[in-house]
Coordinates of C-alpha atoms and ligand atoms in Angstrom, one line a residue:
M1 CA -50.0 54.0 -49.0
S2 CA -46.4 53.4 -47.9
E3 CA -44.6 56.4 -46.5
P4 CA -41.2 57.3 -48.2
L5 CA -38.3 56.4 -45.8
V6 CA -34.9 57.5 -47.0
V7 CA -31.7 56.0 -45.4
I8 CA -28.5 57.9 -46.0
G9 CA -25.5 55.5 -45.9
N10 CA -25.4 51.9 -47.2
G11 CA -23.3 50.4 -44.5
M12 CA -23.7 47.8 -41.8
A13 CA -26.3 49.7 -39.7
A14 CA -28.4 50.5 -42.8
A15 CA -28.4 46.9 -44.0
R16 CA -29.5 45.7 -40.6
L17 CA -32.2 48.4 -40.4
V18 CA -33.7 47.3 -43.7
E19 CA -33.7 43.7 -42.5
E20 CA -35.4 44.6 -39.3
L21 CA -38.0 46.8 -41.1
G22 CA -38.8 43.8 -43.3
R23 CA -39.6 41.8 -40.1
Q24 CA -41.2 44.5 -38.0
A25 CA -42.9 47.0 -40.3
L26 CA -43.4 45.2 -43.6
G27 CA -45.2 47.4 -46.2
R28 CA -45.4 50.4 -44.0
Y29 CA -42.6 52.3 -45.7
S30 CA -41.3 52.5 -49.2
V31 CA -37.6 52.4 -48.5
L32 CA -34.8 54.0 -50.5
V33 CA -31.1 53.6 -49.4
V34 CA -28.5 56.0 -50.8
G35 CA -24.8 55.1 -50.4
A36 CA -21.6 56.8 -51.4
E37 CA -19.6 53.7 -51.9
P38 CA -20.0 52.0 -55.3
H39 CA -20.9 48.6 -53.8
L40 CA -23.7 46.7 -52.2
A41 CA -23.4 46.9 -48.4
Y42 CA -20.6 44.8 -47.1
N43 CA -19.3 43.6 -43.8
R44 CA -16.6 46.2 -43.0
V45 CA -15.3 44.1 -40.1
L46 CA -14.1 41.6 -42.6
L47 CA -11.8 44.1 -44.4
S48 CA -9.1 42.9 -42.0
S49 CA -9.5 39.3 -43.3
V50 CA -9.4 40.5 -46.9
L51 CA -6.2 42.4 -46.2
A52 CA -4.7 39.3 -44.6
G53 CA -5.6 37.2 -47.6
E54 CA -8.0 35.1 -45.6
M55 CA -11.1 36.0 -47.5
A56 CA -12.0 37.3 -51.0
R57 CA -13.5 40.7 -51.4
E58 CA -16.8 39.3 -52.8
E59 CA -17.3 37.2 -49.7
T60 CA -17.8 40.4 -47.6
E61 CA -21.1 41.3 -49.2
L62 CA -23.8 41.3 -46.5
K63 CA -26.8 40.5 -48.8
P64 CA -27.0 39.6 -52.5
R65 CA -28.7 42.0 -54.9
A66 CA -31.7 39.7 -55.1
W67 CA -32.3 40.1 -51.3
W68 CA -32.5 43.9 -51.6
E69 CA -34.9 43.5 -54.5
K70 CA -37.0 41.1 -52.5
Q71 CA -37.2 43.6 -49.7
G72 CA -38.6 46.1 -52.2
V73 CA -35.8 48.5 -51.4
T74 CA -34.7 51.1 -54.0
L75 CA -30.9 51.2 -53.9
V76 CA -29.0 54.2 -55.0
Y77 CA -25.3 53.6 -54.6
G78 CA -22.1 55.2 -55.8
R79 CA -23.8 58.6 -55.2
R80 CA -23.5 60.9 -52.2
A81 CA -26.2 62.8 -50.4
V82 CA -25.0 66.4 -50.1
R83 CA -27.9 68.2 -48.4
I84 CA -30.9 67.7 -46.2
D85 CA -33.8 70.2 -46.6
R86 CA -35.8 69.7 -43.5
D87 CA -38.4 72.3 -44.3
H88 CA -39.5 70.5 -47.5
R89 CA -38.3 67.0 -46.3
D90 CA -36.0 66.4 -49.2
V91 CA -32.5 64.8 -49.5
W92 CA -30.4 66.2 -52.3
L93 CA -27.8 64.1 -54.1
E94 CA -24.5 65.3 -55.6
D95 CA -25.9 64.9 -59.1
G96 CA -28.9 67.2 -58.3
A97 CA -31.4 64.4 -57.7
R98 CA -34.0 65.1 -55.0
L99 CA -35.4 62.4 -52.8
P100 CA -38.5 63.3 -50.8
Y101 CA -39.0 61.6 -47.4
A102 CA -41.5 61.3 -44.6
K103 CA -38.9 59.7 -42.4
L104 CA -35.1 60.0 -42.8
V105 CA -32.5 57.8 -41.2
L106 CA -28.8 58.9 -41.1
A107 CA -26.5 55.9 -41.1
T108 CA -23.4 57.6 -42.4
G109 CA -20.8 55.9 -40.2
S110 CA -17.5 57.5 -39.5
D111 CA -14.5 59.0 -41.3
P112 CA -11.0 57.9 -40.5
I113 CA -8.9 60.5 -38.8
R114 CA -5.6 61.5 -40.4
L115 CA -3.0 62.7 -37.9
P116 CA -2.6 66.5 -38.2
R117 CA 1.1 66.2 -39.1
P118 CA 3.0 67.5 -42.1
G119 CA 3.1 65.1 -45.0
M120 CA -0.1 63.2 -44.2
D121 CA -1.5 64.1 -47.6
L122 CA 1.5 62.6 -49.5
P123 CA 0.8 59.8 -51.9
G124 CA 1.4 56.5 -50.1
V125 CA -0.4 57.6 -46.9
V126 CA -3.6 55.5 -46.6
T127 CA -6.3 55.0 -44.0
F128 CA -8.1 51.7 -43.3
R129 CA -11.9 52.1 -43.7
D130 CA -13.1 50.7 -47.0
H131 CA -12.4 48.4 -49.9
D132 CA -10.4 51.1 -51.7
D133 CA -8.1 51.4 -48.7
V134 CA -7.5 47.7 -48.7
G135 CA -6.9 47.8 -52.4
A136 CA -4.3 50.5 -52.0
M137 CA -2.5 48.6 -49.3
L138 CA -2.5 45.3 -51.2
A139 CA -1.3 47.1 -54.3
A140 CA 1.8 48.4 -52.4
A141 CA 2.3 45.3 -50.2
G142 CA 5.0 42.7 -50.7
P143 CA 8.5 41.6 -49.4
A144 CA 10.2 44.6 -51.0
T145 CA 7.9 47.0 -49.2
R146 CA 8.4 48.7 -45.9
A147 CA 5.2 49.8 -44.1
V148 CA 4.7 52.0 -41.1
V149 CA 1.3 51.7 -39.4
I150 CA 0.5 54.6 -37.0
G151 CA -1.8 53.7 -34.2
G152 CA -1.8 50.5 -32.1
G153 CA -5.5 50.1 -31.5
L154 CA -7.6 47.3 -33.0
L155 CA -7.5 48.6 -36.5
G156 CA -3.7 49.3 -36.5
I157 CA -2.9 45.9 -35.2
E158 CA -5.1 44.2 -37.8
A159 CA -3.6 46.4 -40.5
A160 CA -0.1 45.5 -39.4
Y161 CA -0.9 41.8 -39.2
G162 CA -2.6 41.8 -42.6
L163 CA 0.4 43.6 -44.3
A164 CA 2.9 41.3 -42.5
A165 CA 1.0 38.3 -43.9
T166 CA 1.9 39.6 -47.4
G167 CA 5.6 39.6 -46.6
T168 CA 5.7 43.4 -46.1
R169 CA 8.2 44.6 -43.5
V170 CA 6.0 46.3 -40.9
T171 CA 6.7 48.7 -38.1
L172 CA 3.7 49.5 -35.8
L173 CA 3.9 52.8 -33.9
H174 CA 1.8 53.5 -30.9
L175 CA 1.8 56.8 -28.9
M176 CA 0.9 55.1 -25.6
D177 CA 3.0 52.8 -23.4
R178 CA 0.9 49.7 -24.3
L179 CA -1.1 48.5 -27.3
M180 CA -5.0 48.7 -27.3
E181 CA -4.9 50.5 -24.0
R182 CA -8.6 51.1 -24.1
Q183 CA -9.3 47.4 -24.2
L184 CA -6.4 45.7 -22.6
D185 CA -4.6 45.8 -19.3
A186 CA -0.8 46.0 -19.2
E187 CA -0.1 42.3 -19.0
A188 CA -2.4 41.3 -21.9
A189 CA -1.0 44.2 -23.9
S190 CA 2.5 43.0 -23.4
L191 CA 1.6 39.4 -24.4
L192 CA 0.0 40.9 -27.5
K193 CA 3.1 42.9 -28.3
A194 CA 5.2 39.7 -28.0
A195 CA 2.8 37.8 -30.2
L196 CA 3.0 40.5 -32.9
E197 CA 6.8 40.6 -32.7
A198 CA 6.9 36.8 -33.1
R199 CA 5.1 37.5 -36.5
G200 CA 7.9 39.7 -37.6
I201 CA 6.2 43.1 -36.8
T202 CA 8.4 45.7 -35.1
V203 CA 6.4 47.4 -32.4
L204 CA 7.5 50.9 -31.1
L205 CA 5.6 52.2 -28.1
G206 CA 5.7 55.8 -26.9
A207 CA 6.3 56.7 -30.5
D208 CA 5.1 60.2 -31.4
T209 CA 5.0 60.9 -35.1
A210 CA 6.4 64.4 -36.0
A211 CA 6.0 64.2 -39.8
I212 CA 5.8 62.1 -42.9
E213 CA 8.7 62.9 -45.2
G214 CA 9.1 62.4 -48.9
D215 CA 9.6 64.2 -52.1
G216 CA 6.4 63.6 -54.1
C217 CA 5.6 60.4 -52.2
V218 CA 6.1 58.8 -48.8
E219 CA 9.8 58.1 -48.0
A220 CA 10.0 58.0 -44.2
V221 CA 8.2 58.7 -40.9
R222 CA 10.0 61.0 -38.6
L223 CA 9.4 60.7 -34.9
V224 CA 9.4 63.5 -32.4
D225 CA 12.5 62.0 -30.8
G226 CA 14.3 62.4 -34.1
R227 CA 14.2 58.8 -35.3
E228 CA 13.6 58.3 -39.0
L229 CA 11.8 55.2 -40.2
P230 CA 12.3 54.8 -44.0
C231 CA 9.1 53.4 -45.6
D232 CA 7.1 53.1 -48.8
I233 CA 3.7 53.2 -47.3
V234 CA 2.1 54.7 -44.2
V235 CA -1.2 53.5 -42.8
S236 CA -2.9 55.9 -40.5
T237 CA -5.2 54.2 -38.0
V238 CA -5.4 56.8 -35.2
G239 CA -9.1 56.8 -34.8
I240 CA -12.4 57.7 -36.4
R241 CA -14.8 60.7 -36.3
P242 CA -18.6 60.3 -36.6
H243 CA -19.7 61.5 -40.1
A244 CA -22.1 64.2 -38.9
A245 CA -21.5 67.0 -41.4
L246 CA -24.8 66.6 -43.2
A247 CA -26.7 66.7 -40.0
R248 CA -24.8 69.7 -38.7
E249 CA -25.4 71.6 -41.9
A250 CA -29.1 70.7 -41.7
G251 CA -29.3 72.3 -38.2
L252 CA -29.7 69.1 -36.2
Q253 CA -28.2 68.9 -32.8
V254 CA -24.7 67.5 -33.1
G255 CA -22.0 66.9 -30.4
R256 CA -19.3 64.6 -31.4
G257 CA -21.9 62.6 -33.3
I258 CA -25.5 63.2 -34.2
V259 CA -27.4 63.5 -30.9
V260 CA -30.2 61.0 -30.5
D261 CA -32.5 60.0 -27.7
D262 CA -33.4 56.5 -26.6
R263 CA -35.7 56.1 -29.6
L264 CA -32.8 57.0 -31.9
T265 CA -34.6 60.2 -32.8
T266 CA -32.6 63.4 -33.5
S267 CA -33.6 66.9 -32.6
D268 CA -36.1 66.6 -35.5
P269 CA -38.8 64.0 -34.9
A270 CA -38.8 63.0 -38.6
V271 CA -35.0 62.3 -38.6
H272 CA -33.2 59.4 -36.9
A273 CA -29.6 58.4 -36.7
I274 CA -28.0 54.9 -36.0
G275 CA -24.6 53.4 -36.0
E276 CA -21.3 55.1 -35.7
C277 CA -22.6 58.5 -36.8
A278 CA -25.0 58.7 -33.8
E279 CA -24.2 60.0 -30.3
H280 CA -26.4 58.4 -27.6
R281 CA -26.2 59.5 -24.0
G282 CA -22.9 61.2 -24.7
T283 CA -21.4 58.0 -26.3
C284 CA -20.4 57.5 -30.0
Y285 CA -19.7 53.8 -30.5
G286 CA -17.1 52.5 -32.9
L287 CA -18.3 48.9 -33.1
V288 CA -20.9 47.0 -35.0
E289 CA -23.0 45.5 -32.2
P290 CA -24.4 48.8 -30.9
A291 CA -25.2 49.7 -34.5
Y292 CA -27.2 46.5 -34.8
Q293 CA -29.0 46.9 -31.5
Q294 CA -29.9 50.5 -32.5
A295 CA -31.2 49.3 -35.9
A296 CA -33.5 46.8 -34.1
V297 CA -34.8 49.4 -31.7
L298 CA -35.4 52.0 -34.5
A299 CA -37.2 49.5 -36.7
R300 CA -39.5 48.7 -33.8
H301 CA -40.1 52.4 -33.1
L302 CA -40.8 53.0 -36.8
A303 CA -43.3 50.2 -36.7
G304 CA -45.2 52.2 -34.1
R305 CA -44.2 50.0 -31.2
A306 CA -42.7 50.9 -27.8
A307 CA -38.9 50.6 -28.0
S308 CA -36.0 52.0 -26.1
Y309 CA -32.2 51.8 -26.6
E310 CA -30.3 51.9 -23.3
G311 CA -26.7 51.7 -24.5
T312 CA -24.4 48.7 -25.1
V313 CA -21.8 47.0 -22.9
L314 CA -18.9 46.9 -25.3
S315 CA -16.7 43.9 -26.1
T316 CA -13.8 43.6 -28.5
N317 CA -12.3 40.6 -30.3
L318 CA -9.0 40.9 -32.2
K319 CA -9.2 39.2 -35.5
V320 CA -5.5 38.2 -35.8
S321 CA -5.0 34.5 -36.5
G322 CA -3.5 32.6 -33.7
V323 CA -3.7 35.5 -31.2
P324 CA -7.1 35.2 -29.6
V325 CA -7.8 38.4 -27.6
F326 CA -11.1 39.4 -25.9
S327 CA -12.0 42.3 -23.7
A328 CA -15.3 43.6 -22.3
G329 CA -16.7 45.9 -19.7
D330 CA -14.6 47.4 -16.9
F331 CA -11.4 45.5 -17.3
V332 CA -9.2 48.0 -15.4
G333 CA -10.7 47.3 -12.0
E334 CA -11.8 50.6 -10.5
P335 CA -11.7 51.2 -6.7
G336 CA -14.3 49.0 -5.0
T337 CA -13.8 46.1 -7.4
E338 CA -12.0 42.8 -7.0
T339 CA -9.8 41.1 -9.5
I340 CA -9.2 37.4 -10.2
V341 CA -6.3 36.6 -12.4
W342 CA -5.3 33.3 -13.9
R343 CA -2.2 32.9 -16.0
D344 CA -0.4 30.0 -17.7
P345 CA 3.0 31.1 -19.1
E346 CA 3.6 27.7 -20.7
L347 CA 0.3 27.9 -22.7
G348 CA 0.6 31.6 -23.2
T349 CA -2.8 32.2 -21.7
Y350 CA -4.0 35.0 -19.4
R351 CA -7.4 35.7 -17.9
K352 CA -8.4 38.6 -15.8
L353 CA -11.9 39.0 -14.3
V354 CA -13.1 42.1 -12.5
L355 CA -15.9 41.7 -10.0
R356 CA -18.1 44.5 -8.5
D357 CA -20.6 43.8 -5.8
G358 CA -20.3 40.0 -6.4
A359 CA -21.1 40.3 -10.1
L360 CA -18.8 40.2 -13.1
A361 CA -18.0 43.7 -14.3
G362 CA -15.3 43.1 -16.9
A363 CA -12.9 40.6 -18.4
V364 CA -9.7 40.4 -20.4
L365 CA -8.8 37.1 -22.1
F366 CA -5.6 36.4 -24.0
G367 CA -4.6 33.2 -25.8
E368 CA -7.9 31.3 -25.1
T369 CA -11.2 33.0 -25.8
A370 CA -13.6 30.1 -26.2
D371 CA -15.6 31.3 -23.2
A372 CA -15.8 35.0 -24.3
L373 CA -19.5 35.1 -25.0
W374 CA -20.3 33.3 -21.7
Y375 CA -18.3 36.0 -19.8
L376 CA -20.0 38.7 -21.9
D377 CA -23.4 37.4 -21.0
L378 CA -22.4 37.3 -17.3
I379 CA -21.3 40.9 -17.5
R380 CA -24.4 42.1 -19.3
S381 CA -26.8 40.3 -17.0
G382 CA -25.2 41.9 -13.9
R383 CA -26.4 38.9 -11.9
P384 CA -24.5 38.0 -8.7
L385 CA -22.1 35.1 -9.3
G386 CA -22.9 33.4 -6.0
R387 CA -21.5 29.9 -5.9
L388 CA -20.1 30.4 -9.5
R389 CA -17.5 32.7 -8.1
D390 CA -15.1 29.9 -7.1
Q391 CA -14.9 28.4 -10.6
V392 CA -15.7 31.4 -12.8
V393 CA -12.0 32.1 -13.8
F394 CA -11.6 28.5 -15.0
G395 CA -14.3 28.9 -17.7
R396 CA -17.8 27.6 -18.5
A397 CA -17.1 23.9 -18.5
L398 CA -15.8 23.8 -14.9
A399 CA -18.4 26.2 -13.7
D400 CA -21.3 24.2 -15.2
A401 CA -19.9 21.0 -13.8
A402 CA -19.7 22.4 -10.3
Ligands
FAD501 C1 -10.9 47.2 -40.8 C2 -12.1 47.3 -39.8 C3 -12.2 46.3 -38.9 C4 -13.3 46.4 -38.0 N1 -13.4 45.4 -37.1 C5 -14.4 45.5 -36.2 C6 -14.6 44.4 -35.3 O1 -13.8 43.5 -35.2 N2 -15.7 44.5 -34.4 C7 -16.6 45.5 -34.5 O2 -17.6 45.6 -33.7 N3 -16.4 46.6 -35.4 C8 -15.3 46.6 -36.2 N4 -15.2 47.6 -37.1 C9 -16.1 48.7 -37.1 C10 -17.4 48.4 -37.8 O3 -17.1 48.1 -39.2 C11 -18.3 49.6 -37.8 O4 -18.7 49.8 -36.4 C12 -19.6 49.5 -38.6 O5 -19.3 49.3 -40.0 C13 -20.5 50.7 -38.4 O6 -21.6 50.6 -39.2 P1 -22.3 52.0 -39.8 O7 -23.3 51.5 -40.7 O8 -22.5 52.9 -38.7 O9 -21.1 52.6 -40.7 P2 -20.5 52.2 -42.0 O10 -20.4 50.7 -42.1 O11 -19.2 52.9 -42.2 O12 -21.4 52.7 -43.2 C14 -21.6 54.0 -43.4 C15 -21.8 54.2 -44.9 O13 -22.4 55.5 -45.1 C16 -21.8 56.0 -46.3 N5 -22.0 57.5 -46.3 C17 -21.4 58.4 -45.5 N6 -21.9 59.6 -45.8 C18 -22.7 59.5 -46.9 C19 -23.4 60.4 -47.7 N7 -23.4 61.7 -47.5 N8 -24.2 59.9 -48.7 C20 -24.2 58.6 -49.0 N9 -23.6 57.7 -48.2 C21 -22.8 58.1 -47.2 C22 -20.4 55.6 -46.2 O14 -19.7 55.7 -47.5 C23 -20.5 54.2 -45.7 O15 -20.6 53.3 -46.7 C24 -14.1 47.5 -38.0 C25 -14.0 48.5 -39.0 C26 -12.9 48.5 -39.9 C27 -12.7 49.6 -40.9

């Protein structure tokens, strides 16, 4: 008989896990997925494209309903799991329903962080995490609207770009002295700033938010240096926090995220965690590729085969039309590394490669990213460049021809 396997969270990691289980452990489990959002699982990455008007909301669905039915999965969505009873192996839902499990997988993602500043709870302050957030932004957007986006990381830039595409007048605030400082070096970041400004976005660096002001709704953002930025909507994109509350309350080991070992198993052998809610070897990832790799490893483990997740070398692509940006690995160039830089101001392209012990350790590409996956593969393989070194900065075509 199939063992009951409950997945909490109906996001990207959960959908991939179900797909992998269908391939690797068909029939072994009777799978039930419970999700708080009132939709089938969708591709969260594409929310930026929906905001920018480049894609319809319906196109973000990961799998049609018929696919879930074919997998034999019971879907419970629009309902939140509120408690895990590990002694009796039950998950409790907010409406009092009880779901027994033999195996439990937590795939609860992250929660967006709201800056701990006065006024962050005023109507008109939104985050950027789900379809409701995009709906709220689009409802407010338009040429008569002034928006302030707080946070110049990937999400903030994509929010600013998407809003600007609707005609909204956008100011992007970033606390640091350059945009996307965790993915870009100073030169690429300044090219990015110029590209956003060319799209009509005002970018303020070193901008520390003191408070959101307004009488009943958002009217302005006040900075620590005293500047007031009048606005009608504020988008907070200052980071995410792994959604680990359920696990913590159930007595599982939790650090920043739900602590898992290389088999994605928590401190309870019957409970696993994957995706943004998980903390593996001290790292909580905020990108989808690690979630997919973890889903594949966990499915293999649940199928009774040897499997180990060793961590993921991260890469980032910015999804802003006409501004190709890619970054991966050690792009800073720590002591003991060598750096190769190639720039073409006329074309607006910039390429920085970081080498360690003769192998590619990191890369930043701006303006031209066609070879991004090739560089990523070189970084992940860790293989010495050898004769490739002379051509590697010019991209794959030249290197292959040499
Ligand atoms: C606008 C945007 C753009 C992004 N762009 C990129 C990108 O370009 N590249 C990239 O790699 N990543 C990107 N990401 C991040 C990517 O979407 C996440 O890494 C990915 O969705 C993580 O998958 P997950 O399944 O762990 O979490 P999620 O997809 O967030 O799914 C978790 C689900 O669990 C549900 N849940 C939580 N608690 C409960 C509960 N108690 N009961 C029931 N359900 C619950 C949540 O409602 C949610 O639906 C982007 C994210 C956003 C918001």
